């Protein structure tokens, strides 16, 4: 089954705004860009191993340039700029390009594990959801030939389960630890800086 792995990404200057109280704008942008690069480095060999392809969906010229440098397809994001709009745009693009399945992976996972991502890609259910620590949605895999209603935001894990069942799709929720820890809030950042040395070094670098 032809699968597209997609990493949605804002322009780094506009990313991680909930960390404004913890980081300067420059350090916040540096963190977002560093995590995007780490995510692509992690996903590239997984895509090759699993017979999938890798893309980002973005409006950012600098992110498109970074993707091009490593041979990753850049899908032009919708004008709305929301994660739901980006997911819909990528879903439509993947279907039109002939992919049977799409897997969305966020760029802000602190300690993503390759084995966990491979588990998501290998799980046989129509829709596979990895919840975040606050019952949102991190990894999400689904077919491209259905009119899926993306509902990222509060309680999105439950909302995505309901959206899948409304389409008579089978659902598997995988509470995988490494895919539950994203960096959204100051407390997430503090925890990440304790356990991920390269992120800590990036924060210590001169602005």
GROMACS .gro file of C-alpha atoms in nm:
model
  207
    1UNK     CA    1   0.000   0.000   0.000
    2UNK     CA    2   0.157   0.326  -0.114
    3UNK     CA    3   0.198   0.549   0.193
    4UNK     CA    4   0.294   0.913   0.236
    5UNK     CA    5   0.439   1.027   0.570
    6UNK     CA    6   0.368   1.398   0.619
    7UNK     CA    7   0.522   1.641   0.869
    8UNK     CA    8   0.314   1.962   0.899
    9UNK     CA    9   0.535   2.262   0.972
   10UNK     CA   10   0.473   2.633   1.025
   11UNK     CA   11   0.735   2.893   0.953
   12UNK     CA   12   0.974   2.869   1.251
   13UNK     CA   13   0.909   3.234   1.339
   14UNK     CA   14   0.541   3.150   1.389
   15UNK     CA   15   0.584   2.815   1.564
   16UNK     CA   16   0.567   2.727   1.934
   17UNK     CA   17   0.404   3.055   2.034
   18UNK     CA   18   0.291   2.903   2.364
   19UNK     CA   19   0.659   2.905   2.466
   20UNK     CA   20   0.680   3.284   2.443
   21UNK     CA   21   0.706   3.311   2.821
   22UNK     CA   22   1.000   3.069   2.831
   23UNK     CA   23   1.204   3.155   2.521
   24UNK     CA   24   1.294   3.457   2.317
   25UNK     CA   25   1.140   3.467   1.969
   26UNK     CA   26   1.477   3.377   1.817
   27UNK     CA   27   1.532   3.079   2.044
   28UNK     CA   28   1.173   2.964   1.989
   29UNK     CA   29   1.228   2.971   1.611
   30UNK     CA   30   1.561   2.789   1.653
   31UNK     CA   31   1.394   2.518   1.860
   32UNK     CA   32   1.116   2.469   1.604
   33UNK     CA   33   1.362   2.445   1.315
   34UNK     CA   34   1.591   2.208   1.503
   35UNK     CA   35   1.304   1.975   1.585
   36UNK     CA   36   1.186   1.977   1.223
   37UNK     CA   37   1.534   1.876   1.107
   38UNK     CA   38   1.552   1.601   1.370
   39UNK     CA   39   1.213   1.471   1.264
   40UNK     CA   40   1.312   1.450   0.897
   41UNK     CA   41   1.639   1.274   0.989
   42UNK     CA   42   1.446   1.019   1.192
   43UNK     CA   43   1.173   0.963   0.934
   44UNK     CA   44   1.385   0.935   0.620
   45UNK     CA   45   1.528   0.587   0.693
   46UNK     CA   46   1.192   0.471   0.830
   47UNK     CA   47   1.022   0.573   0.506
   48UNK     CA   48   1.287   0.388   0.305
   49UNK     CA   49   1.257   0.078   0.521
   50UNK     CA   50   0.875   0.072   0.512
   51UNK     CA   51   0.845   0.155   0.142
   52UNK     CA   52   0.682   0.491   0.215
   53UNK     CA   53   0.758   0.843   0.091
   54UNK     CA   54   0.815   1.156   0.299
   55UNK     CA   55   0.674   1.508   0.264
   56UNK     CA   56   0.612   1.824   0.460
   57UNK     CA   57   0.312   2.055   0.428
   58UNK     CA   58   0.405   2.417   0.487
   59UNK     CA   59   0.370   2.778   0.377
   60UNK     CA   60   0.725   2.859   0.484
   61UNK     CA   61   0.989   2.926   0.220
   62UNK     CA   62   1.271   2.836   0.458
   63UNK     CA   63   1.108   2.504   0.545
   64UNK     CA   64   1.053   2.429   0.175
   65UNK     CA   65   1.422   2.499   0.117
   66UNK     CA   66   1.525   2.267   0.402
   67UNK     CA   67   1.298   1.993   0.268
   68UNK     CA   68   1.444   2.030  -0.081
   69UNK     CA   69   1.799   1.995   0.056
   70UNK     CA   70   1.720   1.644   0.183
   71UNK     CA   71   1.494   1.535  -0.103
   72UNK     CA   72   1.166   1.572   0.087
   73UNK     CA   73   0.856   1.682  -0.104
   74UNK     CA   74   0.706   2.015   0.008
   75UNK     CA   75   0.328   2.047  -0.023
   76UNK     CA   76   0.201   2.405  -0.032
   77UNK     CA   77  -0.014   2.461   0.276
   78UNK     CA   78  -0.361   2.612   0.255
   79UNK     CA   79  -0.404   2.983   0.321
   80UNK     CA   80  -0.582   2.928   0.651
   81UNK     CA   81  -0.262   2.829   0.826
   82UNK     CA   82  -0.427   2.597   1.081
   83UNK     CA   83  -0.318   2.239   1.144
   84UNK     CA   84  -0.659   2.114   1.030
   85UNK     CA   85  -0.627   2.304   0.702
   86UNK     CA   86  -0.274   2.168   0.655
   87UNK     CA   87  -0.393   1.812   0.720
   88UNK     CA   88  -0.678   1.848   0.469
   89UNK     CA   89  -0.440   1.994   0.210
   90UNK     CA   90  -0.191   1.709   0.255
   91UNK     CA   91  -0.471   1.450   0.249
   92UNK     CA   92  -0.606   1.587  -0.079
   93UNK     CA   93  -0.257   1.608  -0.227
   94UNK     CA   94  -0.173   1.251  -0.125
   95UNK     CA   95  -0.493   1.115  -0.281
   96UNK     CA   96  -0.437   1.305  -0.605
   97UNK     CA   97  -0.075   1.185  -0.619
   98UNK     CA   98  -0.186   0.822  -0.597
   99UNK     CA   99  -0.109   0.742  -0.234
  100UNK     CA  100  -0.351   0.501  -0.067
  101UNK     CA  101  -0.257   0.602   0.286
  102UNK     CA  102  -0.123   0.902   0.472
  103UNK     CA  103   0.047   0.921   0.811
  104UNK     CA  104   0.079   1.259   0.983
  105UNK     CA  105   0.372   1.294   1.225
  106UNK     CA  106   0.419   1.619   1.422
  107UNK     CA  107   0.755   1.797   1.414
  108UNK     CA  108   0.755   1.871   1.789
  109UNK     CA  109   0.791   1.524   1.942
  110UNK     CA  110   1.064   1.538   2.204
  111UNK     CA  111   1.186   1.177   2.196
  112UNK     CA  112   1.019   0.996   1.903
  113UNK     CA  113   1.118   0.630   1.871
  114UNK     CA  114   1.168   0.478   1.526
  115UNK     CA  115   1.018   0.147   1.636
  116UNK     CA  116   0.701   0.318   1.756
  117UNK     CA  117   0.661   0.498   1.424
  118UNK     CA  118   0.713   0.172   1.239
  119UNK     CA  119   0.442   0.018   1.458
  120UNK     CA  120   0.200   0.293   1.352
  121UNK     CA  121   0.279   0.234   0.986
  122UNK     CA  122   0.245  -0.144   1.019
  123UNK     CA  123  -0.083  -0.149   1.217
  124UNK     CA  124  -0.363  -0.293   1.007
  125UNK     CA  125  -0.656  -0.078   1.126
  126UNK     CA  126  -0.798   0.174   0.881
  127UNK     CA  127  -0.724   0.463   1.118
  128UNK     CA  128  -0.439   0.456   1.369
  129UNK     CA  129  -0.418   0.729   1.634
  130UNK     CA  130  -0.141   0.795   1.885
  131UNK     CA  131  -0.274   1.030   2.152
  132UNK     CA  132  -0.071   1.309   2.304
  133UNK     CA  133  -0.036   1.340   2.678
  134UNK     CA  134  -0.337   1.572   2.696
  135UNK     CA  135  -0.563   1.349   2.480
  136UNK     CA  136  -0.491   1.538   2.163
  137UNK     CA  137  -0.361   1.364   1.851
  138UNK     CA  138   0.003   1.318   1.760
  139UNK     CA  139   0.060   1.043   1.500
  140UNK     CA  140  -0.243   0.980   1.278
  141UNK     CA  141  -0.257   0.729   0.991
  142UNK     CA  142  -0.558   0.696   0.763
  143UNK     CA  143  -0.665   0.610   0.408
  144UNK     CA  144  -0.674   0.886   0.150
  145UNK     CA  145  -0.997   0.782  -0.025
  146UNK     CA  146  -1.232   0.896   0.253
  147UNK     CA  147  -1.366   1.246   0.340
  148UNK     CA  148  -1.203   1.249   0.683
  149UNK     CA  149  -1.285   1.541   0.914
  150UNK     CA  150  -0.958   1.650   1.079
  151UNK     CA  151  -1.028   1.801   1.420
  152UNK     CA  152  -0.694   1.879   1.582
  153UNK     CA  153  -0.725   2.064   1.910
  154UNK     CA  154  -0.867   1.979   2.254
  155UNK     CA  155  -0.990   1.618   2.284
  156UNK     CA  156  -0.895   1.552   1.923
  157UNK     CA  157  -0.811   1.187   1.990
  158UNK     CA  158  -1.175   1.117   2.079
  159UNK     CA  159  -1.299   1.340   1.797
  160UNK     CA  160  -1.082   1.163   1.541
  161UNK     CA  161  -1.202   0.825   1.667
  162UNK     CA  162  -1.562   0.941   1.624
  163UNK     CA  163  -1.487   1.079   1.276
  164UNK     CA  164  -1.339   0.746   1.169
  165UNK     CA  165  -1.630   0.543   1.306
  166UNK     CA  166  -1.876   0.775   1.132
  167UNK     CA  167  -1.713   0.659   0.809
  168UNK     CA  168  -1.736   0.292   0.916
  169UNK     CA  169  -1.357   0.271   0.942
  170UNK     CA  170  -1.180   0.048   1.192
  171UNK     CA  171  -0.981   0.239   1.456
  172UNK     CA  172  -0.677   0.148   1.664
  173UNK     CA  173  -0.561   0.382   1.940
  174UNK     CA  174  -0.195   0.324   2.024
  175UNK     CA  175  -0.083   0.494   2.347
  176UNK     CA  176   0.288   0.483   2.259
  177UNK     CA  177   0.498   0.673   2.512
  178UNK     CA  178   0.752   0.819   2.270
  179UNK     CA  179   0.475   0.954   2.047
  180UNK     CA  180   0.281   1.110   2.334
  181UNK     CA  181   0.545   1.362   2.446
  182UNK     CA  182   0.528   1.678   2.238
  183UNK     CA  183   0.665   2.020   2.330
  184UNK     CA  184   0.373   2.262   2.358
  185UNK     CA  185   0.401   2.421   2.700
  186UNK     CA  186   0.677   2.552   2.925
  187UNK     CA  187   0.665   2.241   3.143
  188UNK     CA  188   0.707   2.023   2.833
  189UNK     CA  189   1.012   2.226   2.733
  190UNK     CA  190   1.166   2.198   3.081
  191UNK     CA  191   1.124   1.821   3.075
  192UNK     CA  192   1.261   1.793   2.721
  193UNK     CA  193   1.570   1.998   2.801
  194UNK     CA  194   1.649   1.759   3.086
  195UNK     CA  195   1.638   1.447   2.872
  196UNK     CA  196   1.733   1.556   2.518
  197UNK     CA  197   2.089   1.696   2.516
  198UNK     CA  198   2.086   1.843   2.165
  199UNK     CA  199   1.779   2.050   2.245
  200UNK     CA  200   1.946   2.177   2.560
  201UNK     CA  201   2.257   2.269   2.363
  202UNK     CA  202   2.045   2.454   2.109
  203UNK     CA  203   1.885   2.657   2.384
  204UNK     CA  204   2.228   2.741   2.528
  205UNK     CA  205   2.363   2.861   2.193
  206UNK     CA  206   2.400   3.235   2.149
  207UNK     CA  207   2.090   3.394   1.994
   0.00000   0.00000   0.00000
